[in-house]
GROMACS .gro file of C-alpha atoms in nm:
model
  434
    1UNK     CA    1   4.502  28.263  12.386
    2UNK     CA    2   4.286  27.963  12.480
    3UNK     CA    3   4.066  28.019  12.172
    4UNK     CA    4   4.374  28.042  11.944
    5UNK     CA    5   4.510  27.715  12.081
    6UNK     CA    6   4.173  27.551  12.039
    7UNK     CA    7   4.173  27.659  11.674
    8UNK     CA    8   4.523  27.515  11.622
    9UNK     CA    9   4.465  27.172  11.784
   10UNK     CA   10   4.278  27.022  11.484
   11UNK     CA   11   4.559  27.146  11.255
   12UNK     CA   12   4.825  26.991  11.484
   13UNK     CA   13   4.628  26.664  11.478
   14UNK     CA   14   4.618  26.674  11.097
   15UNK     CA   15   4.994  26.738  11.081
   16UNK     CA   16   5.061  26.448  11.318
   17UNK     CA   17   4.838  26.219  11.105
   18UNK     CA   18   5.022  26.328  10.790
   19UNK     CA   19   5.358  26.276  10.963
   20UNK     CA   20   5.263  25.922  11.068
   21UNK     CA   21   5.116  25.844  10.727
   22UNK     CA   22   5.440  25.957  10.559
   23UNK     CA   23   5.645  25.762  10.816
   24UNK     CA   24   5.433  25.450  10.757
   25UNK     CA   25   5.477  25.495  10.383
   26UNK     CA   26   5.855  25.517  10.421
   27UNK     CA   27   5.858  25.205  10.641
   28UNK     CA   28   5.638  25.013  10.393
   29UNK     CA   29   5.850  25.123  10.099
   30UNK     CA   30   6.160  24.997  10.273
   31UNK     CA   31   5.994  24.668  10.381
   32UNK     CA   32   5.812  24.579  10.057
   33UNK     CA   33   6.126  24.526   9.848
   34UNK     CA   34   6.264  24.308  10.128
   35UNK     CA   35   5.942  24.105  10.129
   36UNK     CA   36   5.941  24.075   9.752
   37UNK     CA   37   6.313  23.988   9.751
   38UNK     CA   38   6.273  23.715  10.010
   39UNK     CA   39   6.373  23.397   9.824
   40UNK     CA   40   6.128  23.119   9.745
   41UNK     CA   41   6.221  22.819   9.961
   42UNK     CA   42   6.182  22.471   9.809
   43UNK     CA   43   6.183  22.180  10.054
   44UNK     CA   44   6.348  21.853   9.956
   45UNK     CA   45   6.373  21.536  10.170
   46UNK     CA   46   6.676  21.310  10.110
   47UNK     CA   47   6.870  21.040  10.294
   48UNK     CA   48   7.117  21.188  10.545
   49UNK     CA   49   7.436  21.037  10.387
   50UNK     CA   50   7.348  21.201  10.053
   51UNK     CA   51   7.316  21.548  10.206
   52UNK     CA   52   7.687  21.636  10.203
   53UNK     CA   53   7.750  21.611   9.825
   54UNK     CA   54   7.426  21.804   9.761
   55UNK     CA   55   7.499  22.085  10.008
   56UNK     CA   56   7.863  22.146   9.921
   57UNK     CA   57   7.826  22.125   9.547
   58UNK     CA   58   7.525  22.150   9.321
   59UNK     CA   59   7.292  22.332   9.561
   60UNK     CA   60   7.543  22.610   9.627
   61UNK     CA   61   7.591  22.655   9.252
   62UNK     CA   62   7.218  22.654   9.182
   63UNK     CA   63   7.146  22.913   9.452
   64UNK     CA   64   7.433  23.135   9.329
   65UNK     CA   65   7.282  23.128   8.979
   66UNK     CA   66   6.924  23.167   9.112
   67UNK     CA   67   6.936  23.407   9.410
   68UNK     CA   68   6.555  23.416   9.424
   69UNK     CA   69   6.532  23.042   9.502
   70UNK     CA   70   6.670  22.852   9.799
   71UNK     CA   71   6.657  22.475   9.846
   72UNK     CA   72   6.607  22.356  10.203
   73UNK     CA   73   6.743  22.003  10.244
   74UNK     CA   74   6.556  21.796  10.499
   75UNK     CA   75   6.776  21.505  10.607
   76UNK     CA   76   6.585  21.181  10.647
   77UNK     CA   77   6.683  20.825  10.749
   78UNK     CA   78   6.935  20.627  10.543
   79UNK     CA   79   6.694  20.338  10.476
   80UNK     CA   80   6.502  20.416  10.157
   81UNK     CA   81   6.185  20.243  10.276
   82UNK     CA   82   6.176  20.474  10.580
   83UNK     CA   83   6.225  20.775  10.353
   84UNK     CA   84   5.935  20.656  10.137
   85UNK     CA   85   5.721  20.623  10.451
   86UNK     CA   86   5.797  20.986  10.543
   87UNK     CA   87   5.699  21.110  10.198
   88UNK     CA   88   5.385  20.894  10.199
   89UNK     CA   89   5.276  21.012  10.545
   90UNK     CA   90   5.326  21.376  10.445
   91UNK     CA   91   5.112  21.332  10.133
   92UNK     CA   92   4.837  21.137  10.309
   93UNK     CA   93   4.810  21.403  10.582
   94UNK     CA   94   4.759  21.659  10.303
   95UNK     CA   95   4.949  21.974  10.209
   96UNK     CA   96   5.289  21.801  10.202
   97UNK     CA   97   5.574  22.033  10.307
   98UNK     CA   98   5.793  21.902  10.024
   99UNK     CA   99   5.812  22.074   9.684
  100UNK     CA  100   6.077  21.866   9.512
  101UNK     CA  101   6.038  21.491   9.549
  102UNK     CA  102   6.355  21.281   9.532
  103UNK     CA  103   6.230  20.938   9.427
  104UNK     CA  104   6.376  20.591   9.414
  105UNK     CA  105   6.280  20.440   9.077
  106UNK     CA  106   6.031  20.198   9.238
  107UNK     CA  107   5.825  20.474   9.406
  108UNK     CA  108   5.716  20.663   9.094
  109UNK     CA  109   5.415  20.449   8.993
  110UNK     CA  110   5.271  20.458   9.346
  111UNK     CA  111   5.320  20.834   9.392
  112UNK     CA  112   5.181  20.912   9.045
  113UNK     CA  113   4.878  20.681   9.082
  114UNK     CA  114   4.797  20.847   9.416
  115UNK     CA  115   4.786  21.187   9.241
  116UNK     CA  116   5.077  21.329   9.441
  117UNK     CA  117   5.297  21.433   9.147
  118UNK     CA  118   5.278  21.690   8.868
  119UNK     CA  119   5.290  21.559   8.510
  120UNK     CA  120   5.615  21.694   8.363
  121UNK     CA  121   5.556  21.571   8.006
  122UNK     CA  122   5.495  21.918   7.856
  123UNK     CA  123   5.792  22.081   8.029
  124UNK     CA  124   6.070  21.895   7.846
  125UNK     CA  125   6.137  21.832   7.476
  126UNK     CA  126   6.205  21.496   7.310
  127UNK     CA  127   6.553  21.623   7.222
  128UNK     CA  128   6.627  21.700   7.588
  129UNK     CA  129   6.496  21.358   7.695
  130UNK     CA  130   6.714  21.180   7.439
  131UNK     CA  131   7.024  21.270   7.646
  132UNK     CA  132   6.912  21.045   7.934
  133UNK     CA  133   6.934  20.668   7.961
  134UNK     CA  134   6.609  20.524   7.813
  135UNK     CA  135   6.573  20.278   8.103
  136UNK     CA  136   6.601  20.559   8.359
  137UNK     CA  137   6.333  20.755   8.174
  138UNK     CA  138   6.110  20.449   8.157
  139UNK     CA  139   6.131  20.435   8.536
  140UNK     CA  140   5.980  20.786   8.552
  141UNK     CA  141   5.682  20.722   8.324
  142UNK     CA  142   5.338  20.602   8.428
  143UNK     CA  143   5.068  20.540   8.166
  144UNK     CA  144   5.254  20.749   7.910
  145UNK     CA  145   5.306  21.051   8.136
  146UNK     CA  146   5.643  21.162   8.272
  147UNK     CA  147   5.660  21.228   8.647
  148UNK     CA  148   6.030  21.196   8.729
  149UNK     CA  149   6.350  21.326   8.566
  150UNK     CA  150   6.646  21.095   8.641
  151UNK     CA  151   6.912  21.255   8.858
  152UNK     CA  152   7.143  20.958   8.901
  153UNK     CA  153   7.125  20.599   8.792
  154UNK     CA  154   7.208  20.276   8.970
  155UNK     CA  155   7.230  19.927   8.832
  156UNK     CA  156   7.305  19.575   8.951
  157UNK     CA  157   7.664  19.466   8.884
  158UNK     CA  158   7.845  19.132   8.890
  159UNK     CA  159   8.192  19.190   9.038
  160UNK     CA  160   8.466  18.933   8.984
  161UNK     CA  161   8.826  18.883   9.096
  162UNK     CA  162   9.005  18.953   8.769
  163UNK     CA  163   9.342  18.851   8.916
  164UNK     CA  164   9.226  18.506   9.031
  165UNK     CA  165   9.044  18.430   8.705
  166UNK     CA  166   9.353  18.525   8.500
  167UNK     CA  167   9.588  18.318   8.719
  168UNK     CA  168   9.363  18.014   8.679
  169UNK     CA  169   9.317  18.071   8.303
  170UNK     CA  170   8.946  18.159   8.314
  171UNK     CA  171   8.757  18.423   8.123
  172UNK     CA  172   8.476  18.609   8.309
  173UNK     CA  173   8.162  18.390   8.332
  174UNK     CA  174   7.891  18.428   8.067
  175UNK     CA  175   7.631  18.189   8.208
  176UNK     CA  176   7.501  18.059   8.541
  177UNK     CA  177   7.683  17.727   8.485
  178UNK     CA  178   8.011  17.916   8.415
  179UNK     CA  179   7.967  18.103   8.745
  180UNK     CA  180   7.929  17.775   8.937
  181UNK     CA  181   8.212  17.593   8.752
  182UNK     CA  182   8.468  17.876   8.793
  183UNK     CA  183   8.372  17.920   9.159
  184UNK     CA  184   8.417  17.549   9.232
  185UNK     CA  185   8.747  17.532   9.042
  186UNK     CA  186   8.892  17.831   9.234
  187UNK     CA  187   8.772  17.678   9.564
  188UNK     CA  188   8.929  17.342   9.474
  189UNK     CA  189   9.261  17.515   9.396
  190UNK     CA  190   9.245  17.680   9.739
  191UNK     CA  191   9.245  18.028   9.584
  192UNK     CA  192   8.925  18.131   9.759
  193UNK     CA  193   8.698  18.018  10.045
  194UNK     CA  194   8.371  18.092   9.865
  195UNK     CA  195   8.264  18.143   9.507
  196UNK     CA  196   7.969  18.378   9.496
  197UNK     CA  197   7.794  18.613   9.742
  198UNK     CA  198   7.454  18.776   9.694
  199UNK     CA  199   7.180  18.947   9.898
  200UNK     CA  200   6.951  18.681  10.045
  201UNK     CA  201   6.786  18.848  10.344
  202UNK     CA  202   6.410  18.920  10.334
  203UNK     CA  203   6.415  19.288  10.223
  204UNK     CA  204   6.397  19.494   9.901
  205UNK     CA  205   6.754  19.397   9.805
  206UNK     CA  206   6.636  19.036   9.770
  207UNK     CA  207   6.373  19.142   9.514
  208UNK     CA  208   6.628  19.353   9.319
  209UNK     CA  209   6.874  19.061   9.309
  210UNK     CA  210   6.606  18.809   9.211
  211UNK     CA  211   6.480  19.018   8.918
  212UNK     CA  212   6.820  18.969   8.751
  213UNK     CA  213   6.830  18.592   8.801
  214UNK     CA  214   6.467  18.562   8.691
  215UNK     CA  215   6.537  18.759   8.373
  216UNK     CA  216   6.846  18.543   8.313
  217UNK     CA  217   6.622  18.234   8.308
  218UNK     CA  218   6.374  18.402   8.073
  219UNK     CA  219   6.110  18.449   8.342
  220UNK     CA  220   5.916  18.750   8.466
  221UNK     CA  221   5.756  18.874   8.788
  222UNK     CA  222   5.461  19.094   8.686
  223UNK     CA  223   5.394  19.223   8.335
  224UNK     CA  224   5.306  19.590   8.399
  225UNK     CA  225   5.092  19.616   8.082
  226UNK     CA  226   4.877  19.305   8.125
  227UNK     CA  227   4.930  19.250   8.504
  228UNK     CA  228   5.002  18.884   8.427
  229UNK     CA  229   5.196  18.720   8.713
  230UNK     CA  230   5.486  18.487   8.632
  231UNK     CA  231   5.589  18.368   8.978
  232UNK     CA  232   5.447  18.015   8.946
  233UNK     CA  233   5.597  17.948   8.604
  234UNK     CA  234   5.884  17.700   8.544
  235UNK     CA  235   6.141  17.977   8.480
  236UNK     CA  236   6.084  18.118   8.830
  237UNK     CA  237   6.140  17.776   8.987
  238UNK     CA  238   6.459  17.735   8.781
  239UNK     CA  239   6.584  18.074   8.911
  240UNK     CA  240   6.519  17.967   9.272
  241UNK     CA  241   6.683  17.628   9.206
  242UNK     CA  242   6.999  17.806   9.087
  243UNK     CA  243   7.019  18.022   9.403
  244UNK     CA  244   6.962  17.717   9.625
  245UNK     CA  245   7.227  17.526   9.428
  246UNK     CA  246   7.488  17.792   9.508
  247UNK     CA  247   7.430  17.720   9.879
  248UNK     CA  248   7.395  17.339   9.846
  249UNK     CA  249   7.720  17.310   9.647
  250UNK     CA  250   7.905  17.532   9.895
  251UNK     CA  251   7.968  17.799   9.630
  252UNK     CA  252   7.782  18.054   9.846
  253UNK     CA  253   7.820  18.060  10.226
  254UNK     CA  254   7.525  17.915  10.422
  255UNK     CA  255   7.466  18.256  10.585
  256UNK     CA  256   7.399  18.422  10.248
  257UNK     CA  257   7.023  18.411  10.313
  258UNK     CA  258   7.079  18.664  10.594
  259UNK     CA  259   7.303  18.905  10.398
  260UNK     CA  260   7.229  19.261  10.284
  261UNK     CA  261   7.452  19.474  10.056
  262UNK     CA  262   7.708  19.577  10.316
  263UNK     CA  263   7.749  19.220  10.447
  264UNK     CA  264   7.826  19.096  10.097
  265UNK     CA  265   8.060  19.389  10.019
  266UNK     CA  266   8.269  19.329  10.332
  267UNK     CA  267   8.281  18.958  10.253
  268UNK     CA  268   8.403  19.018   9.897
  269UNK     CA  269   8.634  19.309   9.981
  270UNK     CA  270   8.813  19.109  10.251
  271UNK     CA  271   8.913  18.860   9.980
  272UNK     CA  272   8.684  18.574  10.085
  273UNK     CA  273   8.484  18.536   9.760
  274UNK     CA  274   8.551  18.534   9.384
  275UNK     CA  275   8.217  18.685   9.275
  276UNK     CA  276   7.977  18.942   9.418
  277UNK     CA  277   7.640  19.069   9.300
  278UNK     CA  278   7.593  19.428   9.418
  279UNK     CA  279   7.572  19.793   9.306
  280UNK     CA  280   7.826  20.047   9.168
  281UNK     CA  281   7.891  20.198   9.512
  282UNK     CA  282   8.117  19.898   9.585
  283UNK     CA  283   8.378  19.994   9.321
  284UNK     CA  284   8.541  20.295   9.493
  285UNK     CA  285   8.537  20.117   9.830
  286UNK     CA  286   8.688  19.796   9.690
  287UNK     CA  287   8.956  20.003   9.514
  288UNK     CA  288   9.040  20.224   9.812
  289UNK     CA  289   9.408  20.243   9.917
  290UNK     CA  290   9.352  20.015  10.220
  291UNK     CA  291   9.143  19.754  10.032
  292UNK     CA  292   9.301  19.405  10.000
  293UNK     CA  293   9.150  19.370   9.649
  294UNK     CA  294   9.247  19.716   9.514
  295UNK     CA  295   9.303  19.697   9.136
  296UNK     CA  296   9.206  19.330   9.125
  297UNK     CA  297   8.839  19.341   9.019
  298UNK     CA  298   8.633  19.355   8.702
  299UNK     CA  299   8.261  19.416   8.639
  300UNK     CA  300   7.994  19.285   8.405
  301UNK     CA  301   7.614  19.239   8.392
  302UNK     CA  302   7.464  18.946   8.581
  303UNK     CA  303   7.495  18.625   8.380
  304UNK     CA  304   7.204  18.429   8.231
  305UNK     CA  305   7.132  18.084   8.085
  306UNK     CA  306   7.301  18.211   7.765
  307UNK     CA  307   7.553  18.499   7.723
  308UNK     CA  308   7.274  18.717   7.578
  309UNK     CA  309   7.028  18.653   7.863
  310UNK     CA  310   7.214  18.843   8.137
  311UNK     CA  311   7.037  19.137   8.300
  312UNK     CA  312   7.094  19.411   8.556
  313UNK     CA  313   6.835  19.538   8.802
  314UNK     CA  314   6.772  19.911   8.761
  315UNK     CA  315   6.794  20.136   9.064
  316UNK     CA  316   6.852  20.510   9.077
  317UNK     CA  317   6.696  20.836   9.188
  318UNK     CA  318   6.510  21.113   9.011
  319UNK     CA  319   6.328  21.436   9.086
  320UNK     CA  320   5.959  21.514   9.060
  321UNK     CA  321   5.736  21.801   9.173
  322UNK     CA  322   5.467  21.764   9.440
  323UNK     CA  323   5.122  21.856   9.310
  324UNK     CA  324   5.071  22.043   9.638
  325UNK     CA  325   5.379  22.267   9.584
  326UNK     CA  326   5.305  22.641   9.575
  327UNK     CA  327   5.614  22.695   9.359
  328UNK     CA  328   5.599  22.456   9.061
  329UNK     CA  329   5.783  22.697   8.827
  330UNK     CA  330   6.074  22.741   9.068
  331UNK     CA  331   6.078  22.365   9.137
  332UNK     CA  332   6.103  22.294   8.763
  333UNK     CA  333   6.388  22.546   8.734
  334UNK     CA  334   6.569  22.353   9.009
  335UNK     CA  335   6.512  22.018   8.835
  336UNK     CA  336   6.642  22.157   8.505
  337UNK     CA  337   6.963  22.266   8.672
  338UNK     CA  338   7.013  21.966   8.902
  339UNK     CA  339   6.973  21.717   8.616
  340UNK     CA  340   7.179  21.926   8.371
  341UNK     CA  341   7.503  21.794   8.226
  342UNK     CA  342   7.712  22.053   8.409
  343UNK     CA  343   7.556  21.979   8.751
  344UNK     CA  344   7.563  21.602   8.701
  345UNK     CA  345   7.931  21.605   8.601
  346UNK     CA  346   8.021  21.792   8.920
  347UNK     CA  347   7.795  21.570   9.132
  348UNK     CA  348   7.950  21.252   8.989
  349UNK     CA  349   8.311  21.371   9.022
  350UNK     CA  350   8.251  21.475   9.385
  351UNK     CA  351   8.035  21.187   9.504
  352UNK     CA  352   8.106  20.895   9.269
  353UNK     CA  353   7.742  20.844   9.171
  354UNK     CA  354   7.633  20.690   8.842
  355UNK     CA  355   7.509  20.941   8.582
  356UNK     CA  356   7.168  20.931   8.421
  357UNK     CA  357   7.297  21.119   8.112
  358UNK     CA  358   7.454  20.878   7.864
  359UNK     CA  359   7.729  21.117   7.749
  360UNK     CA  360   7.877  21.132   8.098
  361UNK     CA  361   7.962  20.760   8.108
  362UNK     CA  362   8.230  20.828   7.845
  363UNK     CA  363   8.315  21.189   7.943
  364UNK     CA  364   8.701  21.214   7.949
  365UNK     CA  365   8.705  21.397   8.285
  366UNK     CA  366   8.484  21.131   8.445
  367UNK     CA  367   8.659  20.834   8.281
  368UNK     CA  368   8.996  20.969   8.404
  369UNK     CA  369   8.864  20.933   8.760
  370UNK     CA  370   8.635  20.631   8.709
  371UNK     CA  371   8.781  20.417   8.425
  372UNK     CA  372   8.508  20.153   8.469
  373UNK     CA  373   8.222  20.387   8.367
  374UNK     CA  374   8.217  20.294   7.995
  375UNK     CA  375   8.172  19.930   8.108
  376UNK     CA  376   7.899  20.049   8.345
  377UNK     CA  377   7.715  20.195   8.044
  378UNK     CA  378   7.710  19.847   7.884
  379UNK     CA  379   7.558  19.712   8.206
  380UNK     CA  380   7.306  20.000   8.216
  381UNK     CA  381   7.193  19.901   7.865
  382UNK     CA  382   7.100  19.555   7.999
  383UNK     CA  383   6.896  19.700   8.284
  384UNK     CA  384   6.553  19.563   8.377
  385UNK     CA  385   6.292  19.739   8.587
  386UNK     CA  386   6.122  19.588   8.886
  387UNK     CA  387   5.748  19.593   8.797
  388UNK     CA  388   5.650  19.962   8.753
  389UNK     CA  389   5.303  19.926   8.907
  390UNK     CA  390   5.128  20.134   9.180
  391UNK     CA  391   5.103  19.829   9.410
  392UNK     CA  392   5.478  19.761   9.389
  393UNK     CA  393   5.541  19.782   9.767
  394UNK     CA  394   5.286  19.512   9.851
  395UNK     CA  395   5.389  19.302   9.548
  396UNK     CA  396   5.752  19.312   9.657
  397UNK     CA  397   5.659  19.225  10.016
  398UNK     CA  398   5.477  18.912   9.893
  399UNK     CA  399   5.774  18.801   9.683
  400UNK     CA  400   6.025  18.868   9.961
  401UNK     CA  401   5.830  18.663  10.217
  402UNK     CA  402   5.779  18.358   9.998
  403UNK     CA  403   6.118  18.369   9.824
  404UNK     CA  404   6.290  18.384  10.164
  405UNK     CA  405   6.079  18.087  10.281
  406UNK     CA  406   6.186  17.888   9.970
  407UNK     CA  407   6.557  17.978  10.004
  408UNK     CA  408   6.569  17.887  10.375
  409UNK     CA  409   6.378  17.556  10.326
  410UNK     CA  410   6.076  17.667  10.528
  411UNK     CA  411   5.862  17.594  10.221
  412UNK     CA  412   5.922  17.408   9.898
  413UNK     CA  413   5.988  17.644   9.604
  414UNK     CA  414   5.673  17.511   9.431
  415UNK     CA  415   5.437  17.576   9.724
  416UNK     CA  416   5.604  17.909   9.805
  417UNK     CA  417   5.570  18.044   9.449
  418UNK     CA  418   5.217  17.907   9.410
  419UNK     CA  419   5.117  18.105   9.723
  420UNK     CA  420   5.312  18.414   9.611
  421UNK     CA  421   5.148  18.410   9.267
  422UNK     CA  422   4.800  18.367   9.418
  423UNK     CA  423   4.845  18.656   9.666
  424UNK     CA  424   4.991  18.880   9.395
  425UNK     CA  425   4.699  18.812   9.159
  426UNK     CA  426   4.449  18.884   9.437
  427UNK     CA  427   4.626  19.210   9.518
  428UNK     CA  428   4.630  19.323   9.154
  429UNK     CA  429   4.261  19.232   9.108
  430UNK     CA  430   4.170  19.445   9.410
  431UNK     CA  431   4.374  19.731   9.269
  432UNK     CA  432   4.169  19.712   8.950
  433UNK     CA  433   3.838  19.693   9.136
  434UNK     CA  434   3.756  19.346   9.007
   0.00000   0.00000   0.00000
């Protein structure tokens, strides 16, 4: 009996081993498909207010069409400079957690020069690129390579009180002198307290606003090809003189040098000014049911010294792929969908953003909801880029500091721009290792 049992024990052990091996195999077979079916997760950092239109619209659609890919939205601060800091810190620390990079137009040169982005040039055809606004595409190129596909555009707009101009027999202004004359005439007639409001605080909005006025006077900030600096040239001083004149003549309120976008919007929307320089986001707010100026405004590009010289500062956002992403193919698939005509149309209708695809500015469905979009396309065609250079952040900081000093009479415009030009040239020389 004992001997028989002893003989059977090794066999029992073998059977147990086989049983567990089979059991393990069954478990693995059931787990492996689950592992392989687990979706690829792409991380994307965006400003918190933008999250809602993304989540409830285009992301749901993309994930429904691509069940193997999920996009995880990381909500960041509303201030774009803080968002840029978060992206920058993640890249500098190495192995950034973000796969898709949602970039303001002014970040692309810096991110590309630092080697943080994948070159997308070979992934898209010339025919596909032709559908986008050329200026928006230009904002995604660095040294001939494409790093960013435009998702939505943004452009500086001159808003005017159409009703007041018509009542007083004026056409919309074409030049800087028109803007001043019409403002003063409307003020004299008691139609309005102030003529023109703009962003004068020391921040990025000041640089965006100034680029338009500078272009209108035939000047330039930094030539991105030659790195020539134009801040101490006569045209720059003329541009500053115009802005100071708006304050000195009482056309702009004295507090304008402390205003950011929302300050100026509230000022204009409450009916206190005839003209406003801002961005397209103002239109739906100014035309809301409870707005005192609903249905009373028109838009055009910023004026210049001649009707042809007017310009509009280019803003906007686009998508790139982090070089550190483990899923570049899936990230590209997401970009293709998110920047597609179908996705953009839905995004624009839901959130009121400005398209980067030219056809959508005149799309009947979009024009029915936003009748000013064809006019916005004309403004987009007059867009100018802030200098697309890797050192843009520091260059902008220099301009903001000295321009603010000149506008608030802490320095003369001549000494302020001489210092700004010198510091900018030094910065650009260092960047080129000279």
